[in-house]
Coordinates of C-alpha atoms in Angstrom, one line a residue:
Chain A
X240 CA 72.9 96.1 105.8
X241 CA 71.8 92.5 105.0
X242 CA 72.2 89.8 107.1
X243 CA 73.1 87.4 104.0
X244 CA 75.9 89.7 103.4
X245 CA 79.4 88.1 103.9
X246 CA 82.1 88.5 106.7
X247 CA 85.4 89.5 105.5
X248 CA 88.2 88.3 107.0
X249 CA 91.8 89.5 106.3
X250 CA 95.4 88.7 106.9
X251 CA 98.8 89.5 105.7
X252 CA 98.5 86.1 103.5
X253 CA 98.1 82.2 104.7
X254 CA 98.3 82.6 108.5
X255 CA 94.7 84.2 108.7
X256 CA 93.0 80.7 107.1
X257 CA 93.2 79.7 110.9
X258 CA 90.8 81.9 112.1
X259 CA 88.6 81.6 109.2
X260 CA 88.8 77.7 109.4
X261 CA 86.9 78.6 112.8
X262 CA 84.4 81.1 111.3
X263 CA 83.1 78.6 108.9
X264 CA 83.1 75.7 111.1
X265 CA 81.0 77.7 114.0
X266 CA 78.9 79.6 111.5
X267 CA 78.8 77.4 108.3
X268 CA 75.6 79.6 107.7
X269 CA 77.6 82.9 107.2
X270 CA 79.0 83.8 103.6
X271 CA 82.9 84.4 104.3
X272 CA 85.6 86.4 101.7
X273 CA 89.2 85.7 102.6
X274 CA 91.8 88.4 101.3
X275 CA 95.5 87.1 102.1
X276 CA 97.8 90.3 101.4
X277 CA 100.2 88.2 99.2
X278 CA 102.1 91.0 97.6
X279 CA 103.0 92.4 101.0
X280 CA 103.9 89.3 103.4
X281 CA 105.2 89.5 105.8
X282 CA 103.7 92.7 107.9
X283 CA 105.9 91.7 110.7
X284 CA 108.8 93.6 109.6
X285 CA 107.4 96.9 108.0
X286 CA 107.0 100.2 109.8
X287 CA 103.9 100.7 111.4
X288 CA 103.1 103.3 108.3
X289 CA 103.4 100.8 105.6
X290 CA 101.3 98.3 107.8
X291 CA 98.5 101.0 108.1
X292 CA 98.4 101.3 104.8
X293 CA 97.9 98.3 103.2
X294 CA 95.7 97.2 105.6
X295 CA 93.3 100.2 104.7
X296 CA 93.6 99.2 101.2
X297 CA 92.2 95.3 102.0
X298 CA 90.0 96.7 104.1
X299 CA 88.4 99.5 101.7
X300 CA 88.8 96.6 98.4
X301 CA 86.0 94.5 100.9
X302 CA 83.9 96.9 102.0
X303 CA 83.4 97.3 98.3
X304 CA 82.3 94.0 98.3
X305 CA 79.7 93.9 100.4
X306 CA 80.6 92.9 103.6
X307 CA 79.0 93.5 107.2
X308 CA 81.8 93.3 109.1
X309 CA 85.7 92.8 109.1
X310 CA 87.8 90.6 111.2
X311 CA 91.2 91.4 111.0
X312 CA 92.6 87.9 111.5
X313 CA 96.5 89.3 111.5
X314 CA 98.0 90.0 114.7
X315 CA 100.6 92.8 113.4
X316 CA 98.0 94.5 111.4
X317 CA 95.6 94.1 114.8
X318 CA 98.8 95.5 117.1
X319 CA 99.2 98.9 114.8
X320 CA 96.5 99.5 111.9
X321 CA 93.0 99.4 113.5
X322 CA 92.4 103.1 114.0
X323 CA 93.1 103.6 110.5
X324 CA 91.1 100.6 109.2
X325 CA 88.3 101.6 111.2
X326 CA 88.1 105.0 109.4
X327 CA 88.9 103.7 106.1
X328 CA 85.7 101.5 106.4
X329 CA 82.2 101.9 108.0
X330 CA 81.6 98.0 109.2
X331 CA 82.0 96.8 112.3
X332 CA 85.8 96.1 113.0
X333 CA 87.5 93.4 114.6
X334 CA 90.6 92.9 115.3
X335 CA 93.0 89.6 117.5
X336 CA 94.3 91.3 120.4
X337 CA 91.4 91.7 122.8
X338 CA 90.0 88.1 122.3
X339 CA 93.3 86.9 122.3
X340 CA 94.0 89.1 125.7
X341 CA 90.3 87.7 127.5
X342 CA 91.0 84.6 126.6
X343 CA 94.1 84.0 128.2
X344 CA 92.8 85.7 131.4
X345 CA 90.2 83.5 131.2
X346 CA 92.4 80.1 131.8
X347 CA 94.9 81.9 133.5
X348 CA 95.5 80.8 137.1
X349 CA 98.4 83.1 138.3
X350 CA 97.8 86.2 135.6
X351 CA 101.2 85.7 134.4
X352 CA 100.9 85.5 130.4
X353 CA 103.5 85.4 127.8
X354 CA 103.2 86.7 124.4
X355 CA 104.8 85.6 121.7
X356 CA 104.6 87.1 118.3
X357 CA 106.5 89.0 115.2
X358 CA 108.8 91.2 115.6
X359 CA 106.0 94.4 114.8
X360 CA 103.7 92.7 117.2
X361 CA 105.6 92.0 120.2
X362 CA 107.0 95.9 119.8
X363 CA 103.8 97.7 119.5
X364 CA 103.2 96.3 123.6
X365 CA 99.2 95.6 122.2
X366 CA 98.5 93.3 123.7
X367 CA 99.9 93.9 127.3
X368 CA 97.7 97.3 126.9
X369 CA 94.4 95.3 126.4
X370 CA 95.4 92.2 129.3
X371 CA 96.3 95.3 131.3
X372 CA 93.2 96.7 130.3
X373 CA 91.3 93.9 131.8
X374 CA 93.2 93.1 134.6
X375 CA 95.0 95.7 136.7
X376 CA 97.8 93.3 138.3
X377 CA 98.5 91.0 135.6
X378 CA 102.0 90.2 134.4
X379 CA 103.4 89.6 131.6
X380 CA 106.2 88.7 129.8
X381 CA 107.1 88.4 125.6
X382 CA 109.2 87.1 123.0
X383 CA 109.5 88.0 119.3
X384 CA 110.1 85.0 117.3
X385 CA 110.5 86.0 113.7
X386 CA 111.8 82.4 112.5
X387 CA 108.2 80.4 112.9
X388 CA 106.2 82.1 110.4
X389 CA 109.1 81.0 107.7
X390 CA 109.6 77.4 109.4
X391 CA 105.8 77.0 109.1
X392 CA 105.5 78.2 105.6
X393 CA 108.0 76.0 104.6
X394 CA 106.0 73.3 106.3
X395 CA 108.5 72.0 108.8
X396 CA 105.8 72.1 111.7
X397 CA 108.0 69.7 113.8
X398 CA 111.5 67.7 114.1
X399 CA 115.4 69.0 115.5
X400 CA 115.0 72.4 113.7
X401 CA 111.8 74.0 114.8
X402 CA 112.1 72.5 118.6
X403 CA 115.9 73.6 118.9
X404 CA 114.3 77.4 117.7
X405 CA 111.5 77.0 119.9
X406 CA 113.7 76.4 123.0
X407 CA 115.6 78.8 122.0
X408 CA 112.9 81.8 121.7
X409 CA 110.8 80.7 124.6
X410 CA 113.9 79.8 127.2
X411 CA 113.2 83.9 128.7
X412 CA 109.0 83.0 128.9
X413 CA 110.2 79.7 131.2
X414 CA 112.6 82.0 133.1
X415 CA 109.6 84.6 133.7
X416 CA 107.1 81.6 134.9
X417 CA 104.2 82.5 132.5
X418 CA 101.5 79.8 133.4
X419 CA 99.6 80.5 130.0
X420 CA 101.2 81.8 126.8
X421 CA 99.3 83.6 123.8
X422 CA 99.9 82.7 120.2
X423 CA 99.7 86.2 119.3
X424 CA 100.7 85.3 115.3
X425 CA 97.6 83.1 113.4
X426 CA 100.7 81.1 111.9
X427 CA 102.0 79.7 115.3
X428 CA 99.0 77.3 116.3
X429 CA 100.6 75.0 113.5
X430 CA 103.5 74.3 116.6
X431 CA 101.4 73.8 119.5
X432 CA 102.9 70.1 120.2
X433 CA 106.8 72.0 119.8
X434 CA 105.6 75.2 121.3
X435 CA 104.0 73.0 124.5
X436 CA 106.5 70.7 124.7
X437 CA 109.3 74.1 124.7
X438 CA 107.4 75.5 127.4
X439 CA 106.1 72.3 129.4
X440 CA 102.9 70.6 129.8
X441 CA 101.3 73.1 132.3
X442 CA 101.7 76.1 130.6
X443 CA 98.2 76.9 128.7
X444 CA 98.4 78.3 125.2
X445 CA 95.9 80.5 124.1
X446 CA 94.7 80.7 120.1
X447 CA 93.0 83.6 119.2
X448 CA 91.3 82.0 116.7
X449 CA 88.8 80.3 119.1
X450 CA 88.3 83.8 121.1
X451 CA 87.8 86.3 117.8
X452 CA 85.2 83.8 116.1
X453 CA 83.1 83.6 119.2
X454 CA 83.8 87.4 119.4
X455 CA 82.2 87.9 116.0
X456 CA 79.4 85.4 116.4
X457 CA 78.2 87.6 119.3
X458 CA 78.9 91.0 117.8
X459 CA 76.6 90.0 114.7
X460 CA 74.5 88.6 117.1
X461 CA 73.8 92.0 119.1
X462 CA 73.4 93.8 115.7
X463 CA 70.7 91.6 114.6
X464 CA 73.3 90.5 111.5
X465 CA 73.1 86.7 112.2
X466 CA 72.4 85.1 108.6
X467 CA 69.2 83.1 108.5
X468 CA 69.2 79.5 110.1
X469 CA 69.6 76.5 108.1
X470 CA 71.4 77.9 104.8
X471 CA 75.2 77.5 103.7
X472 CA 77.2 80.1 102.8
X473 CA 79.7 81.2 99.9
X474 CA 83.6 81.1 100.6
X475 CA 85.3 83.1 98.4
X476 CA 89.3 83.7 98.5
X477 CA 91.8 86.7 97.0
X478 CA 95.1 87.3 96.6
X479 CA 97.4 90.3 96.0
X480 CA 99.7 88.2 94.7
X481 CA 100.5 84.4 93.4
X482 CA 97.1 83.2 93.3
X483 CA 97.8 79.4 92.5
X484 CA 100.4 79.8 95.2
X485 CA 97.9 80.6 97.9
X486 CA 95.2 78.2 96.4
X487 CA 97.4 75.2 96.8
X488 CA 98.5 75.8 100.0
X489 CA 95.0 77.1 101.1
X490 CA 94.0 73.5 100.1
X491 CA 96.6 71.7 102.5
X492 CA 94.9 73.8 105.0
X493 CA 91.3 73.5 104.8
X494 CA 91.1 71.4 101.9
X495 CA 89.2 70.7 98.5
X496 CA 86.6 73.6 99.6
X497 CA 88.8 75.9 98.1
X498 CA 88.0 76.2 94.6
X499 CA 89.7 79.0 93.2
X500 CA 91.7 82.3 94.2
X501 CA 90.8 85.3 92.5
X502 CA 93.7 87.9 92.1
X503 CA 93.1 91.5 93.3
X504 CA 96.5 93.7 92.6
X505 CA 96.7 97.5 94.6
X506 CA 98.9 100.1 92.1
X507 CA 102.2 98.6 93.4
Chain B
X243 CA 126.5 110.1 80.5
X244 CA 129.4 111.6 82.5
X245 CA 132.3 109.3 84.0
X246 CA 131.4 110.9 87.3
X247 CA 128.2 109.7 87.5
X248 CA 126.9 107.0 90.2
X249 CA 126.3 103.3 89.9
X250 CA 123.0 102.2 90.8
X251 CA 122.7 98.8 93.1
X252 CA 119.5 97.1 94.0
X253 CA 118.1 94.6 96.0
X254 CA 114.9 93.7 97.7
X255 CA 116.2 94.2 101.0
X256 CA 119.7 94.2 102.4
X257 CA 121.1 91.1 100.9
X258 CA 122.7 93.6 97.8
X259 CA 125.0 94.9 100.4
X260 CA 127.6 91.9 100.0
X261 CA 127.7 93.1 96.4
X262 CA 127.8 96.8 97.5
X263 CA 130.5 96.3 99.9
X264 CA 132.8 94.4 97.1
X265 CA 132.1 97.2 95.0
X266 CA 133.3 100.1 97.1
X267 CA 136.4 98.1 98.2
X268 CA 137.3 97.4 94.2
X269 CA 136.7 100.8 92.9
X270 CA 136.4 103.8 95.9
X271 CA 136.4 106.2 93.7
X272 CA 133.1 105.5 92.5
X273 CA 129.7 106.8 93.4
X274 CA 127.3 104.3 94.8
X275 CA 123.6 104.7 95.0
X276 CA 121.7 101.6 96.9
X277 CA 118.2 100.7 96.7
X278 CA 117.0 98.5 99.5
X279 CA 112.9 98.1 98.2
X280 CA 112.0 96.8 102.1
X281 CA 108.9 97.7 101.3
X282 CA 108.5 94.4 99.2
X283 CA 110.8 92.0 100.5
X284 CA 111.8 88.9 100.0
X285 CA 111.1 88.5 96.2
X286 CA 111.7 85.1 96.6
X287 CA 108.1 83.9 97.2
X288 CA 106.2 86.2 95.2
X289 CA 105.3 85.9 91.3
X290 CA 107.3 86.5 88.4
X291 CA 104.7 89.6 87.2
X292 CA 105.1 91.1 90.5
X293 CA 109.4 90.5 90.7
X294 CA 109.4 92.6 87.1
X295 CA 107.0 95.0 88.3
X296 CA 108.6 96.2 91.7
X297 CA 112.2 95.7 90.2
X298 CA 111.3 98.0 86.8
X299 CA 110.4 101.1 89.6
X300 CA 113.3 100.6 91.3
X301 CA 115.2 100.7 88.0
X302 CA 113.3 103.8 87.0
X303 CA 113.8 105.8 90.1
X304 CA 117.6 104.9 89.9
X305 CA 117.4 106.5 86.5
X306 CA 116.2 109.4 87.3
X307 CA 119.1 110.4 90.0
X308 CA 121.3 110.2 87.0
X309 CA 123.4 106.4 87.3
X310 CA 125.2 105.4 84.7
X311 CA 125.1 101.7 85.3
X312 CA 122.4 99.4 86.9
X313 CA 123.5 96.2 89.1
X314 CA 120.9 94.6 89.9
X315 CA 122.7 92.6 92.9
X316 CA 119.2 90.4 93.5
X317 CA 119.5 86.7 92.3
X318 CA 115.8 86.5 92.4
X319 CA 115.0 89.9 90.3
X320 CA 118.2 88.8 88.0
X321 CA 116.2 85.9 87.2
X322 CA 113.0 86.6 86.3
X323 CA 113.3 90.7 85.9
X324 CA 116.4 91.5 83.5
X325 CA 114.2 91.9 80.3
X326 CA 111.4 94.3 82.1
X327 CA 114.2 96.0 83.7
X328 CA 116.4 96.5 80.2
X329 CA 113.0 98.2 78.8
X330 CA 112.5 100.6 81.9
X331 CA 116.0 102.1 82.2
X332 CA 118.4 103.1 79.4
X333 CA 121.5 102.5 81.2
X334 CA 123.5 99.3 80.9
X335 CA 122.3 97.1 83.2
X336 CA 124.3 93.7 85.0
X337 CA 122.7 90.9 87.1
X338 CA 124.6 88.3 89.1
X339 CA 123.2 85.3 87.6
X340 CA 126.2 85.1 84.6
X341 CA 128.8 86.1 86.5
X342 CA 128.0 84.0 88.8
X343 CA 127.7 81.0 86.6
X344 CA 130.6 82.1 84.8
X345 CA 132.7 81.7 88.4
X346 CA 131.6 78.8 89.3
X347 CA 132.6 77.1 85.7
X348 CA 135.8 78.7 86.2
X349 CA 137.0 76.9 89.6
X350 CA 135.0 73.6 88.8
X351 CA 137.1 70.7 88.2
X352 CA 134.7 68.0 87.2
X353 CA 131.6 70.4 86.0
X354 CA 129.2 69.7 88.7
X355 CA 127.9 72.8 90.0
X356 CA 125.7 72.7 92.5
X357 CA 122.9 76.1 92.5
X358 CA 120.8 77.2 96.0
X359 CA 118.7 79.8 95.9
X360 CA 115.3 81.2 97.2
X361 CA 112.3 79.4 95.8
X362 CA 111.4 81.7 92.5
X363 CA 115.4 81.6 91.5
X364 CA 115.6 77.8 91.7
X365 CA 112.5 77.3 89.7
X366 CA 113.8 80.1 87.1
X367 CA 116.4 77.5 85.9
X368 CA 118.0 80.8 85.2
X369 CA 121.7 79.7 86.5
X370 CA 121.6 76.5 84.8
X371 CA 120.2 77.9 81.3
X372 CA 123.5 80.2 82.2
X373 CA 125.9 77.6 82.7
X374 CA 124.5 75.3 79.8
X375 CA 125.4 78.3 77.8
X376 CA 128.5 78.7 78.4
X377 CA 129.8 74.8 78.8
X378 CA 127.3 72.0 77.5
X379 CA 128.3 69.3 79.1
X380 CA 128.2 70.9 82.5
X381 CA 125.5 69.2 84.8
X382 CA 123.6 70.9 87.5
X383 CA 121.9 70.1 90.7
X384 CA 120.1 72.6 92.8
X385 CA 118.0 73.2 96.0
X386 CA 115.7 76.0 97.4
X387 CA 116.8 77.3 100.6
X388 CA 113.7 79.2 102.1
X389 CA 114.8 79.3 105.5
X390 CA 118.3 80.5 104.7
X391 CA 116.9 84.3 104.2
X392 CA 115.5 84.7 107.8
X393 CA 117.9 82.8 109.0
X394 CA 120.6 85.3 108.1
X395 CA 118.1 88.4 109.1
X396 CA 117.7 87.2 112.5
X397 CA 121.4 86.6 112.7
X398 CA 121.7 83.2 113.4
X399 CA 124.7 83.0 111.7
X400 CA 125.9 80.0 113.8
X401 CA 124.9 77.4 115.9
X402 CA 122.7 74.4 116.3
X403 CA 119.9 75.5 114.1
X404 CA 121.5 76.7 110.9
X405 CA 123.6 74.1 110.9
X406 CA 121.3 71.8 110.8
X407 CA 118.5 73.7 108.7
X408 CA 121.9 73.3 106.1
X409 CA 122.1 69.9 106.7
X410 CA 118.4 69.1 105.3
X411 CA 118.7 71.6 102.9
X412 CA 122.3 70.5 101.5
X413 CA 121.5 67.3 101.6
X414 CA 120.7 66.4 97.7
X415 CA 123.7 68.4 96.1
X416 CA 126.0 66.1 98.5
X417 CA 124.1 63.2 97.0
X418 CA 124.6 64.9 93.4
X419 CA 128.4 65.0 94.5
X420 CA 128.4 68.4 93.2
X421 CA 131.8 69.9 93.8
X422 CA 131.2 73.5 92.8
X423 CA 128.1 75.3 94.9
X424 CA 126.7 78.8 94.0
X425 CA 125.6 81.0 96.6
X426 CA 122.6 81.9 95.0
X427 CA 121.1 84.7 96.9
X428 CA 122.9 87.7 97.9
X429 CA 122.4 86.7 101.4
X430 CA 124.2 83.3 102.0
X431 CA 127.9 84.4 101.7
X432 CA 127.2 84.9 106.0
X433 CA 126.6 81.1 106.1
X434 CA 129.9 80.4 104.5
X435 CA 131.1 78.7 107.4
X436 CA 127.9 76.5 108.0
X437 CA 127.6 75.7 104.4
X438 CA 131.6 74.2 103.7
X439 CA 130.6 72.3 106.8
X440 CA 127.4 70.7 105.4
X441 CA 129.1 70.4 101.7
X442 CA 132.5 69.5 103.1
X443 CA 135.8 71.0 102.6
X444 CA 136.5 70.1 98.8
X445 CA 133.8 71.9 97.4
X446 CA 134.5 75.5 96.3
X447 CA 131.8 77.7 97.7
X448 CA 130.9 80.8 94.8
X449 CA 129.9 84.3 96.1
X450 CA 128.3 86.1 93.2
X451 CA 129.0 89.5 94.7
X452 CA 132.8 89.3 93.5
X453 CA 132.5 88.4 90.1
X454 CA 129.5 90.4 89.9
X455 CA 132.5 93.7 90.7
X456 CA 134.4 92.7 88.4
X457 CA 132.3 92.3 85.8
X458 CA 131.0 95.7 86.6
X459 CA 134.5 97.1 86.4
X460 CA 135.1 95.8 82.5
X461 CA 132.2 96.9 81.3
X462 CA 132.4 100.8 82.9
X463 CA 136.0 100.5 81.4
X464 CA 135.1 99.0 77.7
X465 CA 132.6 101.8 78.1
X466 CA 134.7 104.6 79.0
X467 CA 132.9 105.4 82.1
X468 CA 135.0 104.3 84.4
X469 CA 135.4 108.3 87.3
X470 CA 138.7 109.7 87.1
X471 CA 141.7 108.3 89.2
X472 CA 142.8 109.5 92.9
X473 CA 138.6 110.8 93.5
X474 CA 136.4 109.6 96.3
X475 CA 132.8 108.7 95.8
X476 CA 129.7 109.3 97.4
X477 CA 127.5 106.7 99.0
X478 CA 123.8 107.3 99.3
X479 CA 121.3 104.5 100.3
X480 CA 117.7 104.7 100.2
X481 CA 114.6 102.4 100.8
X482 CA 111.0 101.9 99.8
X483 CA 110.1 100.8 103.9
X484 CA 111.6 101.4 107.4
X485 CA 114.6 103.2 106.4
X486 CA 116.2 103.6 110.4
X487 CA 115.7 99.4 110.8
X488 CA 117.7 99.4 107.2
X489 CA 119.9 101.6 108.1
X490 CA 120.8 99.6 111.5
X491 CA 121.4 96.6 110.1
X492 CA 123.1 98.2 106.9
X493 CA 125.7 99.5 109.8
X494 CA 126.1 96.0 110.7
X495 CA 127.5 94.8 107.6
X496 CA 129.1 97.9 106.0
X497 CA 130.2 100.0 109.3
X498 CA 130.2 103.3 110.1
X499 CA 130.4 104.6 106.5
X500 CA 126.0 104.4 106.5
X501 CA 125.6 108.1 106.8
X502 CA 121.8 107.9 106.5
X503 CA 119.1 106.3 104.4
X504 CA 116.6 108.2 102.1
X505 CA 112.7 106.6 102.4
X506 CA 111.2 106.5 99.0
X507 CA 107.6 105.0 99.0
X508 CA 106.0 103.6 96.0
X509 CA 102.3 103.5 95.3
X510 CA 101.4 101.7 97.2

């Protein structure tokens, strides 16, 4: 495997750009592909079957490209399809949950954390297995909260709507006391003003983006797959569906270095 | 094609039942098969290519169990898909956009319908090429309702947030002084409350779904297809994704009368 060769990142479609925004800021050196799974948003409601396999078949359509290892920047498709990615593809995998679950025990002062998430990821109980995992006593508490990836695609990041939702998914996190609260969905660190303000000042909120690019920085680094010093890698984007959709709304979010979108369709 | 056989109904999700349930009430002594494809909803943000593609195997897969009518009870599929759709199937096939135009020209007073829809149905133009086509002089406002979908899927039905998420939204046909509005989507007849609210009390509110039945009706009759008298038809529901969530929320809407719900997968 080459250490110029690219790190592929994947999510059910836009919400993934966060955590690659963080790849290519840390590591501007490494070549990144993007695949947002367009033609099967959102993942949060589909059976755990149908998640499995589409996520094999974005994982499978990189590996063909090239790359050395995979981050699997979506929290539903990190909660159920990672067994079956990880035999559908030889590269290193990785996926949101455990950097998400470190992180938060990391600030943590009472090891009480909240999860929020989709619907898919708060029911697979993911990422209370891996914080459990970690830390024997810890408690937590969660809260599906299918409304914000809509309110954030449709770009209504703040105002009377999305902070009257907000208190009204989060009101049984207060009740519980969580001190820190995971984003456990890459589309929810667009609401961190509603979500901290719905929650209160003290209450730490955890982004897994931070956690999973460090996470990858350091798994590259033990397999000697760093790329070389000093260079500047390609970014490349695909989509299974509506390109010039995702390209314009890949732009509001990390601007004019996305030049085009290429379209990848799977049989159906 | 025997008079016996079933009518075929399909949606991307669950939205269709409104039209399914107006059906079975009109005419119970016909068979109804319904296609839920969950494992592609919503239509409403993906491309027109895509729309025709997942709605012609739908179509196809109704054919095969032997309908002898197609209503395609999707606004966003009627608008983009009704030509692919025609050339995958041989059966007769009826979409909501027309009889839903053709309802709302027939309660407006001053001819200013108002059109809300998901995102691809409002940019179709499709209802107000329908509209123009039947009355000239008609005029036309309309707005995208993104939110409205989830809204209804979570059940938020009523309350603080939808009514002011209508608010926004509504906003512009008020300004239009519209005082006809389509329902546009299959799924906003449960926001009927909300939405007289945000438009006010003089304007008349049009549910596809009903006209939709009817129209259905002339045509199995002009045909001669309509079953025989006095019988009792089956129902059979099927979807492409997660067919015990489909088949809890189809009890929901419908009732009791949701024996069980066939999975058929696509490709992919």
């Amino acid at each position: 495997m080459s250490r110029k060769a690219p790190i592929g990142v994947f999510d059910s479609g836009l919400g993934g750009l966060t955590v690659f925004k963080v790849l290519a800021r840390r590591m501007p050196e490494e070549s990144l592909i993007y695949f947002g799974d367009t033609a099967h948003v959102p993942y949060g409601s589909k059976s755990p079957e149908a998640i499995a396999r589409y996520s094999s078949e974005v994982a499978r359509f990189l590996a063909k490209r090239g790359i050395k290892l995979l981050v699997v920047a979506c929290n539903t498709s990190s909660a159920w399809a990672l067994p079956a990615i990880r035999k559908a593809v030889k590269v290193p995998v990785i996926g949101v949950i455990e950097p998400g679950a470190r992180g938060a025990l990391g600030v943590s002062r009472g090891g009480r954390i909240g999860i929020i998430g989709t619907e898919a990821t708060v029911k697979s109980g993911a990422y209370e297995k891996a914080i459990r995992a970690l830390k024997k006593g810890a408690r937590t508490a969660s809260a599906a909260c299918p409304l914000f990836v809509p309110l954030v695609e449709e770009g209504w990041w703040s105002g009377e709507v999305v902070e009257s939702v907000a208190r009204k998914y989060l009101a049984p996190l207060r009740k519980a006391r969580v001190d820190t609260v995971i984003l456990g969905c890459t589309h929810y660190p667009y609401l961190k003003p509603v979500l901290a303000r719905a929650l209160g000042s003290r209450v730490r909120l955890i982004d897994s983006a931070e956690e999973t690019a460090r996470e990858t920085e350091m798994i590259l680094c033990d397999l000697g797959l760093r790329a070389p010093r000093g260079g500047r890698g390609r970014r490349e984007f695909y989509a299974s569906d509506a390109p010039e959709r995702f390209r314009r709304l890949a732009r509001r979010m990390l601007g004019a270095g996305v030049a085009k979108v290429g379209l990848h369709q799977f049989d159906s």
